[in-house]
Amino acid sequence: MSCDNVQELISPLIDRKIPAAERESLLAHLESCRECGAHFESMQNLRRALSEMNRAAMPPNLAARLRVMASHELARHQSRATLSDRFEHWSGHLRLWFDNLMRPLAVPFAGGIVSALVLFSALVPSFSVVHDYADADWGTDPYGQVVVLSSTGVNSPGVSADVPKIEPTYASYPEDATVVWLMIDESGKVVNYQLAKGNMTSDMQTVIMLSKFMPATFLGIPTPGLVKMVQRPTSRRTLRS
Amino acid sequence: MATSILDLSSDRTPEAVGDVEDARLIESLRTGSEQAYEELLTRFQQPVFTLALRLLNDQSEACDVVQEVFLKVFRNIGSFRGQSTLKTWIYRITVNEAHNTRRWFFRHRRREVELDTDPEEMRNWKEIIPDRNRSPFDEAFDREQHVMIEAALDRINPIFREAVVLRDITDQSYEDIADILGVSLGTVKSRILRGREALRDELASSLKSRPALRLVPKTAE
């Protein structure tokens, strides 16, 4: 057995890969040959030194990084377990994406809405148009509560009979009384009148021109109304004298 | 002399218990058990890091490789068919990742200047606190020896280095190495033989090139 052959077999010998029969003659050669023995010894030392390098110190943060990664992967795995989990996972992602998209816009958006409301409420009065009372539906609430706020005529009992009275449309009146229908808009002003019976008196004219009514309301909203002004004939003062 | 470390009586047989444990761990990983993830890390993070470090000889690169390896293991455990052991499969991924990293490193970062901190500062307290069981000389000698071997490993052909590291440092069997590297048993034997010879030659040449320590006796004046 030549030294070259023996030196090639040293590596398998160290790894116990040489058959028993061949091993004996190989070991005998290593005992007898100084050069091959030294080679074998150096290979043994090298293997021993290498085997001592089997445990390198891990950086302290690596274990923590691995656990964080494992935690993420576990969450990822669990989010894909079933169809509903997957749906929930993606809907969560979508929600987060939408939230992130909207969050920077939230303050400008809210500011814009508030500004628009303020501007709109400030500008609304200037948008009002003259109402065409000819087309108004006077029957909206003809029996609504209509009260005279200030006028020469009053609606309270105990006043003299010759003062014009504001009465509901359904109230009855004497045969000789003067009756005027007053059409009142939603701001409480008389916008039109109609002499139904008798002659217009100056008191009635004053009421028509100067009275301010509290308008009728429908569902809490001021609405045009129709009231009846009646003057008893006790002291009749006609306009057309 | 010749039989000092051979321990010819021992025989390496596959451990059925280990296989059962592996099968249980793989099944738990597939069902998404938190304990299984922890167990996998506890069992393999140290050997995988050691293997990556010995293959790359760069701690930060080894850390990146370890993370990539476990990411692949977690994501691909469902497609692991059990044709090899769990350890062999993980080692195969590690070797491939290290190979890819080394290739990328040589392509992109060869000319970069290292600005990293002193390795002494990177060492943790376990390394800094001295072990009282061994003398400072032994420690220094071992460290010096390991540094020399690491440098020599870095200089030999990566193909041979993989085989030597797997055989002599991580103590894998020839069959497992063949499985990890995807080569035949004969090729494994050849690579280990050539790798050891190359490593021995590198160490011998590095020792020769070092300036010898000269002790010049002087008389007291």
PDB file of N, CA, C and O in Angstrom, chain A residues 8 11 13 15-17 23 27 39-40 42-44 46-51 53-60 62 65-67 69-70 73-74 76-78, chain B residues 1-2 4-6 30-32 34 37-38 45-46 49-50 53-54 63 67 70-71 74-75 124 127 146 149-150 167-169 171 174 193 196-197 200 203:
ATOM      1  N   GLU A   8      -4.989   9.157   1.005  1.00  0.00           N
ATOM      2  CA  GLU A   8      -6.343   9.360   0.467  1.00  0.00           C
ATOM      3  C   GLU A   8      -7.391   8.657   1.318  1.00  0.00           C
ATOM      4  O   GLU A   8      -8.566   9.045   1.300  1.00  0.00           O
ATOM      5  N   SER A  11      -9.040  10.271   5.339  1.00  0.00           N
ATOM      6  CA  SER A  11     -10.317  10.971   5.563  1.00  0.00           C
ATOM      7  C   SER A  11     -11.473   9.997   5.796  1.00  0.00           C
ATOM      8  O   SER A  11     -12.200  10.114   6.791  1.00  0.00           O
ATOM      9  N   LEU A  13     -11.170   7.022   6.826  1.00  0.00           N
ATOM     10  CA  LEU A  13     -10.857   6.294   8.065  1.00  0.00           C
ATOM     11  C   LEU A  13     -11.365   7.075   9.278  1.00  0.00           C
ATOM     12  O   LEU A  13     -11.951   6.506  10.204  1.00  0.00           O
ATOM     13  N   ASP A  15     -13.750   9.026   9.338  1.00  0.00           N
ATOM     14  CA  ASP A  15     -15.217   8.982   9.332  1.00  0.00           C
ATOM     15  C   ASP A  15     -15.768   7.563   9.441  1.00  0.00           C
ATOM     16  O   ASP A  15     -16.972   7.360   9.204  1.00  0.00           O
ATOM     17  N   ARG A  16     -14.909   6.616   9.739  1.00  0.00           N
ATOM     18  CA  ARG A  16     -15.323   5.212   9.905  1.00  0.00           C
ATOM     19  C   ARG A  16     -16.027   4.683   8.649  1.00  0.00           C
ATOM     20  O   ARG A  16     -17.068   4.052   8.725  1.00  0.00           O
ATOM     21  N   LYS A  17     -15.474   4.992   7.527  1.00  0.00           N
ATOM     22  CA  LYS A  17     -16.048   4.527   6.263  1.00  0.00           C
ATOM     23  C   LYS A  17     -15.160   3.490   5.573  1.00  0.00           C
ATOM     24  O   LYS A  17     -15.325   3.214   4.388  1.00  0.00           O
ATOM     25  N   ARG A  23      -9.180  -1.750   7.198  1.00  0.00           N
ATOM     26  CA  ARG A  23      -8.810  -0.822   8.272  1.00  0.00           C
ATOM     27  C   ARG A  23      -7.558  -1.287   9.021  1.00  0.00           C
ATOM     28  O   ARG A  23      -6.680  -0.483   9.346  1.00  0.00           O
ATOM     29  N   LEU A  27      -4.238   0.888   9.488  1.00  0.00           N
ATOM     30  CA  LEU A  27      -3.731   1.330  10.801  1.00  0.00           C
ATOM     31  C   LEU A  27      -2.290   0.860  11.004  1.00  0.00           C
ATOM     32  O   LEU A  27      -1.472   1.585  11.583  1.00  0.00           O
ATOM     33  N   HIS A  39       0.498  12.796   9.035  1.00  0.00           N
ATOM     34  CA  HIS A  39      -0.640  13.280   8.241  1.00  0.00           C
ATOM     35  C   HIS A  39      -1.954  12.931   8.946  1.00  0.00           C
ATOM     36  O   HIS A  39      -2.862  13.767   9.085  1.00  0.00           O
ATOM     37  N   PHE A  40      -2.033  11.683   9.396  1.00  0.00           N
ATOM     38  CA  PHE A  40      -3.250  11.216  10.080  1.00  0.00           C
ATOM     39  C   PHE A  40      -3.492  12.035  11.357  1.00  0.00           C
ATOM     40  O   PHE A  40      -4.621  12.460  11.651  1.00  0.00           O
ATOM     41  N   SER A  42      -2.426  15.058  12.041  1.00  0.00           N
ATOM     42  CA  SER A  42      -2.831  16.441  11.739  1.00  0.00           C
ATOM     43  C   SER A  42      -4.292  16.495  11.309  1.00  0.00           C
ATOM     44  O   SER A  42      -5.032  17.420  11.668  1.00  0.00           O
ATOM     45  N   MET A  43      -4.738  15.472  10.554  1.00  0.00           N
ATOM     46  CA  MET A  43      -6.141  15.444  10.136  1.00  0.00           C
ATOM     47  C   MET A  43      -7.060  15.248  11.336  1.00  0.00           C
ATOM     48  O   MET A  43      -8.145  15.830  11.416  1.00  0.00           O
ATOM     49  N   GLN A  44      -6.609  14.415  12.272  1.00  0.00           N
ATOM     50  CA  GLN A  44      -7.400  14.226  13.491  1.00  0.00           C
ATOM     51  C   GLN A  44      -7.518  15.529  14.283  1.00  0.00           C
ATOM     52  O   GLN A  44      -8.586  15.885  14.772  1.00  0.00           O
ATOM     53  N   LEU A  46      -7.228  18.511  13.121  1.00  0.00           N
ATOM     54  CA  LEU A  46      -8.056  19.451  12.369  1.00  0.00           C
ATOM     55  C   LEU A  46      -9.536  19.147  12.610  1.00  0.00           C
ATOM     56  O   LEU A  46     -10.339  20.045  12.866  1.00  0.00           O
ATOM     57  N   ARG A  47      -9.863  17.865  12.562  1.00  0.00           N
ATOM     58  CA  ARG A  47     -11.273  17.494  12.772  1.00  0.00           C
ATOM     59  C   ARG A  47     -11.713  17.845  14.195  1.00  0.00           C
ATOM     60  O   ARG A  47     -12.823  18.318  14.419  1.00  0.00           O
ATOM     61  N   ARG A  48     -10.835  17.644  15.153  1.00  0.00           N
ATOM     62  CA  ARG A  48     -11.178  17.959  16.542  1.00  0.00           C
ATOM     63  C   ARG A  48     -11.411  19.472  16.682  1.00  0.00           C
ATOM     64  O   ARG A  48     -12.364  19.914  17.316  1.00  0.00           O
ATOM     65  N   ALA A  49     -10.486  20.233  16.063  1.00  0.00           N
ATOM     66  CA  ALA A  49     -10.632  21.696  16.148  1.00  0.00           C
ATOM     67  C   ALA A  49     -11.927  22.151  15.472  1.00  0.00           C
ATOM     68  O   ALA A  49     -12.633  23.033  15.980  1.00  0.00           O
ATOM     69  N   LEU A  50     -12.241  21.533  14.338  1.00  0.00           N
ATOM     70  CA  LEU A  50     -13.481  21.905  13.629  1.00  0.00           C
ATOM     71  C   LEU A  50     -14.712  21.535  14.452  1.00  0.00           C
ATOM     72  O   LEU A  50     -15.686  22.295  14.507  1.00  0.00           O
ATOM     73  N   SER A  51     -14.650  20.374  15.104  1.00  0.00           N
ATOM     74  CA  SER A  51     -15.824  19.948  15.873  1.00  0.00           C
ATOM     75  C   SER A  51     -16.070  20.868  17.069  1.00  0.00           C
ATOM     76  O   SER A  51     -17.184  20.952  17.571  1.00  0.00           O
ATOM     77  N   MET A  53     -15.930  23.972  16.854  1.00  0.00           N
ATOM     78  CA  MET A  53     -16.532  25.211  16.314  1.00  0.00           C
ATOM     79  C   MET A  53     -18.005  25.014  15.980  1.00  0.00           C
ATOM     80  O   MET A  53     -18.568  25.736  15.172  1.00  0.00           O
ATOM     81  N   ASN A  54     -18.623  24.020  16.626  1.00  0.00           N
ATOM     82  CA  ASN A  54     -20.003  23.686  16.245  1.00  0.00           C
ATOM     83  C   ASN A  54     -21.054  24.511  16.976  1.00  0.00           C
ATOM     84  O   ASN A  54     -22.234  24.244  16.854  1.00  0.00           O
ATOM     85  N   ARG A  55     -20.615  25.453  17.759  1.00  0.00           N
ATOM     86  CA  ARG A  55     -21.600  26.273  18.465  1.00  0.00           C
ATOM     87  C   ARG A  55     -21.111  27.720  18.493  1.00  0.00           C
ATOM     88  O   ARG A  55     -20.361  28.110  19.386  1.00  0.00           O
ATOM     89  N   ALA A  56     -21.537  28.482  17.513  1.00  0.00           N
ATOM     90  CA  ALA A  56     -21.171  29.909  17.471  1.00  0.00           C
ATOM     91  C   ALA A  56     -22.181  30.701  18.278  1.00  0.00           C
ATOM     92  O   ALA A  56     -23.372  30.393  18.262  1.00  0.00           O
ATOM     93  N   ALA A  57     -21.679  31.711  18.986  1.00  0.00           N
ATOM     94  CA  ALA A  57     -22.572  32.525  19.822  1.00  0.00           C
ATOM     95  C   ALA A  57     -23.500  33.351  18.931  1.00  0.00           C
ATOM     96  O   ALA A  57     -23.034  34.083  18.060  1.00  0.00           O
ATOM     97  N   MET A  58     -24.793  33.208  19.185  1.00  0.00           N
ATOM     98  CA  MET A  58     -25.765  33.966  18.388  1.00  0.00           C
ATOM     99  C   MET A  58     -25.844  35.397  18.878  1.00  0.00           C
ATOM    100  O   MET A  58     -25.773  35.644  20.081  1.00  0.00           O
ATOM    101  N   PRO A  59     -26.002  36.357  17.988  1.00  0.00           N
ATOM    102  CA  PRO A  59     -26.224  37.744  18.445  1.00  0.00           C
ATOM    103  C   PRO A  59     -27.512  37.794  19.274  1.00  0.00           C
ATOM    104  O   PRO A  59     -28.490  37.113  18.932  1.00  0.00           O
ATOM    105  N   PRO A  60     -27.508  38.564  20.338  1.00  0.00           N
ATOM    106  CA  PRO A  60     -28.665  38.549  21.250  1.00  0.00           C
ATOM    107  C   PRO A  60     -29.974  38.941  20.568  1.00  0.00           C
ATOM    108  O   PRO A  60     -31.027  38.450  20.943  1.00  0.00           O
ATOM    109  N   LEU A  62     -30.913  38.373  17.532  1.00  0.00           N
ATOM    110  CA  LEU A  62     -31.387  37.484  16.462  1.00  0.00           C
ATOM    111  C   LEU A  62     -32.568  36.636  16.927  1.00  0.00           C
ATOM    112  O   LEU A  62     -33.554  36.467  16.204  1.00  0.00           O
ATOM    113  N   ARG A  65     -35.620  38.710  16.917  1.00  0.00           N
ATOM    114  CA  ARG A  65     -36.084  38.970  15.546  1.00  0.00           C
ATOM    115  C   ARG A  65     -36.781  37.741  14.972  1.00  0.00           C
ATOM    116  O   ARG A  65     -37.796  37.838  14.270  1.00  0.00           O
ATOM    117  N   LEU A  66     -36.226  36.567  15.287  1.00  0.00           N
ATOM    118  CA  LEU A  66     -36.837  35.332  14.785  1.00  0.00           C
ATOM    119  C   LEU A  66     -38.217  35.117  15.378  1.00  0.00           C
ATOM    120  O   LEU A  66     -39.141  34.672  14.700  1.00  0.00           O
ATOM    121  N   ARG A  67     -38.378  35.456  16.658  1.00  0.00           N
ATOM    122  CA  ARG A  67     -39.682  35.270  17.297  1.00  0.00           C
ATOM    123  C   ARG A  67     -40.715  36.258  16.757  1.00  0.00           C
ATOM    124  O   ARG A  67     -41.889  35.918  16.605  1.00  0.00           O
ATOM    125  N   MET A  69     -40.690  37.436  13.750  1.00  0.00           N
ATOM    126  CA  MET A  69     -41.022  36.915  12.424  1.00  0.00           C
ATOM    127  C   MET A  69     -41.967  35.710  12.528  1.00  0.00           C
ATOM    128  O   MET A  69     -42.945  35.595  11.780  1.00  0.00           O
ATOM    129  N   ALA A  70     -41.675  34.836  13.512  1.00  0.00           N
ATOM    130  CA  ALA A  70     -42.538  33.660  13.697  1.00  0.00           C
ATOM    131  C   ALA A  70     -43.952  34.097  14.059  1.00  0.00           C
ATOM    132  O   ALA A  70     -44.932  33.513  13.586  1.00  0.00           O
ATOM    133  N   GLU A  73     -45.648  35.267  10.965  1.00  0.00           N
ATOM    134  CA  GLU A  73     -45.969  34.143  10.086  1.00  0.00           C
ATOM    135  C   GLU A  73     -47.137  33.336  10.638  1.00  0.00           C
ATOM    136  O   GLU A  73     -47.971  32.844   9.881  1.00  0.00           O
ATOM    137  N   LEU A  74     -47.175  33.211  11.965  1.00  0.00           N
ATOM    138  CA  LEU A  74     -48.279  32.483  12.592  1.00  0.00           C
ATOM    139  C   LEU A  74     -49.602  33.205  12.317  1.00  0.00           C
ATOM    140  O   LEU A  74     -50.603  32.568  11.955  1.00  0.00           O
ATOM    141  N   ARG A  76     -50.222  35.173   9.890  1.00  0.00           N
ATOM    142  CA  ARG A  76     -50.482  35.030   8.452  1.00  0.00           C
ATOM    143  C   ARG A  76     -51.095  33.654   8.167  1.00  0.00           C
ATOM    144  O   ARG A  76     -52.051  33.531   7.401  1.00  0.00           O
ATOM    145  N   HIS A  77     -50.513  32.642   8.803  1.00  0.00           N
ATOM    146  CA  HIS A  77     -51.005  31.277   8.603  1.00  0.00           C
ATOM    147  C   HIS A  77     -52.446  31.158   9.090  1.00  0.00           C
ATOM    148  O   HIS A  77     -53.303  30.575   8.414  1.00  0.00           O
ATOM    149  N   GLN A  78     -52.714  31.695  10.279  1.00  0.00           N
ATOM    150  CA  GLN A  78     -54.059  31.582  10.850  1.00  0.00           C
ATOM    151  C   GLN A  78     -55.079  32.372  10.040  1.00  0.00           C
ATOM    152  O   GLN A  78     -56.247  32.007   9.987  1.00  0.00           O
TER     153      GLN A  78
ATOM    154  N   MET B   1      -2.282   5.665  19.022  1.00  0.00           N
ATOM    155  CA  MET B   1      -2.409   6.970  18.373  1.00  0.00           C
ATOM    156  C   MET B   1      -3.499   6.947  17.308  1.00  0.00           C
ATOM    157  O   MET B   1      -4.344   7.815  17.251  1.00  0.00           O
ATOM    158  N   ALA B   2      -3.453   5.863  16.529  1.00  0.00           N
ATOM    159  CA  ALA B   2      -4.348   5.829  15.373  1.00  0.00           C
ATOM    160  C   ALA B   2      -5.804   5.686  15.765  1.00  0.00           C
ATOM    161  O   ALA B   2      -6.684   6.109  15.038  1.00  0.00           O
ATOM    162  N   SER B   4      -7.306   6.842  18.552  1.00  0.00           N
ATOM    163  CA  SER B   4      -7.673   7.691  19.690  1.00  0.00           C
ATOM    164  C   SER B   4      -9.073   8.277  19.589  1.00  0.00           C
ATOM    165  O   SER B   4      -9.748   8.400  20.580  1.00  0.00           O
ATOM    166  N   ILE B   5      -9.511   8.654  18.411  1.00  0.00           N
ATOM    167  CA  ILE B   5     -10.847   9.260  18.330  1.00  0.00           C
ATOM    168  C   ILE B   5     -11.785   8.450  17.434  1.00  0.00           C
ATOM    169  O   ILE B   5     -12.881   8.891  17.111  1.00  0.00           O
ATOM    170  N   LEU B   6     -11.364   7.283  17.068  1.00  0.00           N
ATOM    171  CA  LEU B   6     -12.179   6.561  16.091  1.00  0.00           C
ATOM    172  C   LEU B   6     -13.453   5.995  16.696  1.00  0.00           C
ATOM    173  O   LEU B   6     -14.489   5.985  16.057  1.00  0.00           O
ATOM    174  N   ARG B  30     -48.129  22.696  10.669  1.00  0.00           N
ATOM    175  CA  ARG B  30     -49.130  22.822   9.598  1.00  0.00           C
ATOM    176  C   ARG B  30     -50.466  23.313  10.140  1.00  0.00           C
ATOM    177  O   ARG B  30     -51.201  23.998   9.437  1.00  0.00           O
ATOM    178  N   THR B  31     -50.778  22.926  11.375  1.00  0.00           N
ATOM    179  CA  THR B  31     -52.055  23.381  11.947  1.00  0.00           C
ATOM    180  C   THR B  31     -51.936  24.787  12.538  1.00  0.00           C
ATOM    181  O   THR B  31     -52.929  25.342  12.998  1.00  0.00           O
ATOM    182  N   GLY B  32     -50.733  25.341  12.557  1.00  0.00           N
ATOM    183  CA  GLY B  32     -50.552  26.716  13.050  1.00  0.00           C
ATOM    184  C   GLY B  32     -50.476  26.797  14.558  1.00  0.00           C
ATOM    185  O   GLY B  32     -51.014  27.728  15.158  1.00  0.00           O
ATOM    186  N   GLU B  34     -48.821  27.633  18.011  1.00  0.00           N
ATOM    187  CA  GLU B  34     -47.808  28.603  18.465  1.00  0.00           C
ATOM    188  C   GLU B  34     -46.628  27.885  19.117  1.00  0.00           C
ATOM    189  O   GLU B  34     -45.477  28.253  18.917  1.00  0.00           O
ATOM    190  N   TYR B  37     -44.173  26.554  16.547  1.00  0.00           N
ATOM    191  CA  TYR B  37     -43.277  27.576  16.009  1.00  0.00           C
ATOM    192  C   TYR B  37     -42.125  27.819  16.988  1.00  0.00           C
ATOM    193  O   TYR B  37     -40.965  27.919  16.591  1.00  0.00           O
ATOM    194  N   GLU B  38     -42.477  27.898  18.255  1.00  0.00           N
ATOM    195  CA  GLU B  38     -41.465  28.144  19.280  1.00  0.00           C
ATOM    196  C   GLU B  38     -40.498  26.968  19.358  1.00  0.00           C
ATOM    197  O   GLU B  38     -39.280  27.162  19.440  1.00  0.00           O
ATOM    198  N   GLN B  45     -32.573  27.109  15.752  1.00  0.00           N
ATOM    199  CA  GLN B  45     -31.977  28.424  15.504  1.00  0.00           C
ATOM    200  C   GLN B  45     -30.447  28.403  15.704  1.00  0.00           C
ATOM    201  O   GLN B  45     -29.713  28.999  14.904  1.00  0.00           O
ATOM    202  N   GLN B  46     -29.993  27.684  16.735  1.00  0.00           N
ATOM    203  CA  GLN B  46     -28.552  27.650  16.998  1.00  0.00           C
ATOM    204  C   GLN B  46     -27.798  26.879  15.904  1.00  0.00           C
ATOM    205  O   GLN B  46     -26.834  27.408  15.333  1.00  0.00           O
ATOM    206  N   PHE B  49     -27.821  28.857  12.655  1.00  0.00           N
ATOM    207  CA  PHE B  49     -26.937  30.026  12.704  1.00  0.00           C
ATOM    208  C   PHE B  49     -25.477  29.599  12.589  1.00  0.00           C
ATOM    209  O   PHE B  49     -24.693  30.206  11.838  1.00  0.00           O
ATOM    210  N   THR B  50     -25.105  28.554  13.312  1.00  0.00           N
ATOM    211  CA  THR B  50     -23.712  28.076  13.251  1.00  0.00           C
ATOM    212  C   THR B  50     -23.346  27.673  11.826  1.00  0.00           C
ATOM    213  O   THR B  50     -22.285  28.052  11.316  1.00  0.00           O
ATOM    214  N   LEU B  53     -23.078  30.754   9.645  1.00  0.00           N
ATOM    215  CA  LEU B  53     -21.872  31.534   9.974  1.00  0.00           C
ATOM    216  C   LEU B  53     -20.610  30.849   9.442  1.00  0.00           C
ATOM    217  O   LEU B  53     -19.728  31.511   8.888  1.00  0.00           O
ATOM    218  N   ARG B  54     -20.544  29.541   9.586  1.00  0.00           N
ATOM    219  CA  ARG B  54     -19.343  28.840   9.113  1.00  0.00           C
ATOM    220  C   ARG B  54     -19.254  28.838   7.583  1.00  0.00           C
ATOM    221  O   ARG B  54     -18.170  28.805   7.025  1.00  0.00           O
ATOM    222  N   CYS B  63     -26.983  36.179  10.036  1.00  0.00           N
ATOM    223  CA  CYS B  63     -28.266  36.523  10.680  1.00  0.00           C
ATOM    224  C   CYS B  63     -29.361  36.646   9.618  1.00  0.00           C
ATOM    225  O   CYS B  63     -30.486  36.155   9.802  1.00  0.00           O
ATOM    226  N   GLN B  67     -32.779  34.218   9.159  1.00  0.00           N
ATOM    227  CA  GLN B  67     -34.158  34.717   9.062  1.00  0.00           C
ATOM    228  C   GLN B  67     -34.832  34.230   7.779  1.00  0.00           C
ATOM    229  O   GLN B  67     -35.994  33.826   7.786  1.00  0.00           O
ATOM    230  N   PHE B  70     -35.786  30.479   8.141  1.00  0.00           N
ATOM    231  CA  PHE B  70     -36.987  30.187   8.933  1.00  0.00           C
ATOM    232  C   PHE B  70     -38.244  30.715   8.244  1.00  0.00           C
ATOM    233  O   PHE B  70     -39.313  30.116   8.364  1.00  0.00           O
ATOM    234  N   LEU B  71     -38.098  31.813   7.531  1.00  0.00           N
ATOM    235  CA  LEU B  71     -39.254  32.314   6.767  1.00  0.00           C
ATOM    236  C   LEU B  71     -39.688  31.268   5.729  1.00  0.00           C
ATOM    237  O   LEU B  71     -40.879  30.965   5.586  1.00  0.00           O
ATOM    238  N   PHE B  74     -41.289  28.219   7.527  1.00  0.00           N
ATOM    239  CA  PHE B  74     -42.663  28.471   7.975  1.00  0.00           C
ATOM    240  C   PHE B  74     -43.631  28.486   6.786  1.00  0.00           C
ATOM    241  O   PHE B  74     -44.744  27.989   6.890  1.00  0.00           O
ATOM    242  N   ARG B  75     -43.185  29.075   5.699  1.00  0.00           N
ATOM    243  CA  ARG B  75     -44.102  29.225   4.561  1.00  0.00           C
ATOM    244  C   ARG B  75     -44.245  27.953   3.737  1.00  0.00           C
ATOM    245  O   ARG B  75     -45.249  27.771   3.066  1.00  0.00           O
ATOM    246  N   ASN B 124     -21.559  39.344  23.112  1.00  0.00           N
ATOM    247  CA  ASN B 124     -22.461  39.508  24.251  1.00  0.00           C
ATOM    248  C   ASN B 124     -21.735  39.170  25.550  1.00  0.00           C
ATOM    249  O   ASN B 124     -20.586  38.744  25.567  1.00  0.00           O
ATOM    250  N   GLU B 127     -19.841  35.920  26.221  1.00  0.00           N
ATOM    251  CA  GLU B 127     -18.506  35.762  25.641  1.00  0.00           C
ATOM    252  C   GLU B 127     -17.473  36.569  26.400  1.00  0.00           C
ATOM    253  O   GLU B 127     -16.309  36.209  26.447  1.00  0.00           O
ATOM    254  N   HIS B 146      -9.336  29.126  16.121  1.00  0.00           N
ATOM    255  CA  HIS B 146     -10.612  29.229  15.405  1.00  0.00           C
ATOM    256  C   HIS B 146     -10.568  30.321  14.354  1.00  0.00           C
ATOM    257  O   HIS B 146     -11.096  30.147  13.256  1.00  0.00           O
ATOM    258  N   ILE B 149      -8.701  28.953  11.450  1.00  0.00           N
ATOM    259  CA  ILE B 149      -9.489  27.965  10.684  1.00  0.00           C
ATOM    260  C   ILE B 149     -10.583  28.669   9.890  1.00  0.00           C
ATOM    261  O   ILE B 149     -10.840  28.325   8.725  1.00  0.00           O
ATOM    262  N   GLU B 150     -11.230  29.664  10.521  1.00  0.00           N
ATOM    263  CA  GLU B 150     -12.273  30.410   9.805  1.00  0.00           C
ATOM    264  C   GLU B 150     -11.695  31.080   8.562  1.00  0.00           C
ATOM    265  O   GLU B 150     -12.299  31.062   7.484  1.00  0.00           O
ATOM    266  N   ARG B 167     -19.786  18.108   7.501  1.00  0.00           N
ATOM    267  CA  ARG B 167     -19.273  16.876   8.096  1.00  0.00           C
ATOM    268  C   ARG B 167     -18.584  17.134   9.446  1.00  0.00           C
ATOM    269  O   ARG B 167     -18.891  16.485  10.434  1.00  0.00           O
ATOM    270  N   ASP B 168     -17.663  18.071   9.468  1.00  0.00           N
ATOM    271  CA  ASP B 168     -16.796  18.209  10.639  1.00  0.00           C
ATOM    272  C   ASP B 168     -17.320  19.192  11.679  1.00  0.00           C
ATOM    273  O   ASP B 168     -17.001  19.064  12.856  1.00  0.00           O
ATOM    274  N   ILE B 169     -18.082  20.179  11.273  1.00  0.00           N
ATOM    275  CA  ILE B 169     -18.574  21.152  12.262  1.00  0.00           C
ATOM    276  C   ILE B 169     -19.986  20.779  12.728  1.00  0.00           C
ATOM    277  O   ILE B 169     -20.256  20.733  13.919  1.00  0.00           O
ATOM    278  N   ASP B 171     -21.419  17.859  12.057  1.00  0.00           N
ATOM    279  CA  ASP B 171     -21.407  16.427  12.335  1.00  0.00           C
ATOM    280  C   ASP B 171     -22.543  15.674  11.632  1.00  0.00           C
ATOM    281  O   ASP B 171     -23.248  14.872  12.242  1.00  0.00           O
ATOM    282  N   TYR B 174     -22.618  11.061   6.019  1.00  0.00           N
ATOM    283  CA  TYR B 174     -22.392  11.184   4.578  1.00  0.00           C
ATOM    284  C   TYR B 174     -23.724  11.193   3.820  1.00  0.00           C
ATOM    285  O   TYR B 174     -23.916  11.945   2.865  1.00  0.00           O
ATOM    286  N   LEU B 193     -12.896  14.772   1.378  1.00  0.00           N
ATOM    287  CA  LEU B 193     -11.461  14.492   1.307  1.00  0.00           C
ATOM    288  C   LEU B 193     -10.698  15.699   0.771  1.00  0.00           C
ATOM    289  O   LEU B 193      -9.734  16.167   1.382  1.00  0.00           O
ATOM    290  N   ARG B 196     -10.866  18.730   3.211  1.00  0.00           N
ATOM    291  CA  ARG B 196      -9.966  18.618   4.370  1.00  0.00           C
ATOM    292  C   ARG B 196      -8.521  18.851   3.958  1.00  0.00           C
ATOM    293  O   ARG B 196      -7.760  19.527   4.673  1.00  0.00           O
ATOM    294  N   GLU B 197      -8.173  18.280   2.831  1.00  0.00           N
ATOM    295  CA  GLU B 197      -6.789  18.459   2.354  1.00  0.00           C
ATOM    296  C   GLU B 197      -6.523  19.939   2.058  1.00  0.00           C
ATOM    297  O   GLU B 197      -5.472  20.475   2.420  1.00  0.00           O
ATOM    298  N   ARG B 200      -6.241  21.830   5.276  1.00  0.00           N
ATOM    299  CA  ARG B 200      -4.963  21.529   5.935  1.00  0.00           C
ATOM    300  C   ARG B 200      -3.827  22.291   5.247  1.00  0.00           C
ATOM    301  O   ARG B 200      -2.980  22.884   5.919  1.00  0.00           O
ATOM    302  N   LEU B 203      -4.052  26.008   6.124  1.00  0.00           N
ATOM    303  CA  LEU B 203      -3.568  26.274   7.485  1.00  0.00           C
ATOM    304  C   LEU B 203      -2.045  26.182   7.534  1.00  0.00           C
ATOM    305  O   LEU B 203      -1.383  27.018   8.165  1.00  0.00           O
TER     306      LEU B 203
END
